[in-house]
CSV table of C-alpha atoms in Angstrom, one decimal:
chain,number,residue,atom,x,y,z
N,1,UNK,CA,0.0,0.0,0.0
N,2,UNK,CA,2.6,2.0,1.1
N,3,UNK,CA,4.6,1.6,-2.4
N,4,UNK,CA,1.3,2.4,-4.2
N,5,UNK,CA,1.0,5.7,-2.5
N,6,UNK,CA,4.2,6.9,-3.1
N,7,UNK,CA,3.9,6.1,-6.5
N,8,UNK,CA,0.6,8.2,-6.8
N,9,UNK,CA,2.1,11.0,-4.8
N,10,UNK,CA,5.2,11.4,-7.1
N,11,UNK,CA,2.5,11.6,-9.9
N,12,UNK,CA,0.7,14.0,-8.2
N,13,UNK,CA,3.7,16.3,-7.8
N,14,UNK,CA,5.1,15.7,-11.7
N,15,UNK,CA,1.5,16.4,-12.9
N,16,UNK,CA,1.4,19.4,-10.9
N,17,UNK,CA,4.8,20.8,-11.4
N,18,UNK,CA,4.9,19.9,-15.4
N,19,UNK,CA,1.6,19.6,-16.5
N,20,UNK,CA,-1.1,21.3,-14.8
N,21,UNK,CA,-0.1,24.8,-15.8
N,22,UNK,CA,0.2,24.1,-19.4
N,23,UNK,CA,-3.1,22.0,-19.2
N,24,UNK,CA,-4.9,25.0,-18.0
N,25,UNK,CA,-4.0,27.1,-21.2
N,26,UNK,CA,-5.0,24.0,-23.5
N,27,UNK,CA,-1.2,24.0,-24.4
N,28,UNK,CA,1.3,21.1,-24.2
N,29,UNK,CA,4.6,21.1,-22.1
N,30,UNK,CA,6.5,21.2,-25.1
N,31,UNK,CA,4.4,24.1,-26.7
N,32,UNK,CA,4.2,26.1,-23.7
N,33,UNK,CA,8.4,25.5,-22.9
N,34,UNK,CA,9.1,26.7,-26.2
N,35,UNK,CA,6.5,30.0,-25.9
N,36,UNK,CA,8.3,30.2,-22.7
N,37,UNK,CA,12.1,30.0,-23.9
N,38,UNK,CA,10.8,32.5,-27.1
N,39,UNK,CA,9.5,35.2,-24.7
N,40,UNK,CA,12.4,34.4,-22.1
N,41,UNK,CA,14.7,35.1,-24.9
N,42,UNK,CA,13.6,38.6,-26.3
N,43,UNK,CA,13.7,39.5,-22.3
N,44,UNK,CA,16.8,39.1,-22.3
N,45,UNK,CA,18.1,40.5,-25.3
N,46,UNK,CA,15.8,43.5,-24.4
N,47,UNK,CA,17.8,43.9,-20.9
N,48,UNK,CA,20.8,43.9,-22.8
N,49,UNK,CA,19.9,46.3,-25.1
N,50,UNK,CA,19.2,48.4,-22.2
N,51,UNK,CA,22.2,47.8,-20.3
N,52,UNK,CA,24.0,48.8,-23.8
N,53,UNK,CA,21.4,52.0,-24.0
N,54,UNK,CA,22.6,53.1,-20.0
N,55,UNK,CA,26.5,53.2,-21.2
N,56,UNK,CA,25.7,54.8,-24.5
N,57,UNK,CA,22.2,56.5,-24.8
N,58,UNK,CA,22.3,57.1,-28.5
N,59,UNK,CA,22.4,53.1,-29.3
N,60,UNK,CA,18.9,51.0,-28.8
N,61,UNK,CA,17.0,54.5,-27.7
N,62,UNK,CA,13.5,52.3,-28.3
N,63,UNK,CA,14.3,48.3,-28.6
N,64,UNK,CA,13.2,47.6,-24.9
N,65,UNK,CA,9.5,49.6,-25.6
N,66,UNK,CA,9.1,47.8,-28.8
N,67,UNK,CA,10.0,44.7,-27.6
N,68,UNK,CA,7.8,44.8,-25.0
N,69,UNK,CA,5.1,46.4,-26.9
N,70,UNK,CA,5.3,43.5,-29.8
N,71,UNK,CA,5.6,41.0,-27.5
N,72,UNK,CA,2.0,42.5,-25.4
N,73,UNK,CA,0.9,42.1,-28.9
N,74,UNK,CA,1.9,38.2,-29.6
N,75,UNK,CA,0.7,37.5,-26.2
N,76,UNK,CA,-3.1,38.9,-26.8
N,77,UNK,CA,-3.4,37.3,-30.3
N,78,UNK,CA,-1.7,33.8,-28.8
N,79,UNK,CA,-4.7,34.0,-25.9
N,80,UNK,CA,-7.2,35.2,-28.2
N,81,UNK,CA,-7.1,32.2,-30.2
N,82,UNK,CA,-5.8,29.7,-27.4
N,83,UNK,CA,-8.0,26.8,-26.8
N,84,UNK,CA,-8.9,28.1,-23.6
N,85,UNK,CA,-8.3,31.6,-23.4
N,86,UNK,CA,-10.4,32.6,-20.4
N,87,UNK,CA,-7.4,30.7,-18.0
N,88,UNK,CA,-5.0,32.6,-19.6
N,89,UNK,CA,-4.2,35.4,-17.4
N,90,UNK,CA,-4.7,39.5,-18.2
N,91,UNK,CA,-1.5,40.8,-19.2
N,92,UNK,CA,-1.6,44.9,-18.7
N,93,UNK,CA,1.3,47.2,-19.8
């Protein structure tokens, strides 16, 4: 009994931590990883840019706000036709 519960417990957890979220949007883990990695991506280059922009203001003078504003963009056309796009949450700039 003991092993059986353990067993269900661990799946519990891995369903939880891997699944659930990505469930909730009507996504995949694999789908929503890669969405994930994308925006994580042009985050980061955006903070370099304005890392760049702090030494030398006349380089990347609007890359951050258009970054951000295209990615606002992808986001509410990516819930709007999601499978379930009243779970996915209200993103506000």
């Amino acid at each position: 009994m003991a092993m059986r519960q353990g067993r269900s417990d661990r799946a519990g957890y891995v369903d939880r931590m891997f699944l659930e979220h990505p469930r909730s949007l009507g996504m995949s883990w694999v789908s929503h990883g890669a969405g994930a990695i994308a925006i994580g991506a042009r985050l980061v280059g955006a903070g370099c840019a304005c890392l760049v922009h702090a030494v030398v203001p006349g380089l990347f003078t609007q890359t951050a706000g258009k970054t951000i504003t295209g990615m606002y963009d992808h986001m509410m056309q990516r819930k709007a036709g999601a499978a379930k796009p009243e779970n996915w949450p209200d993103y506000e700039i």
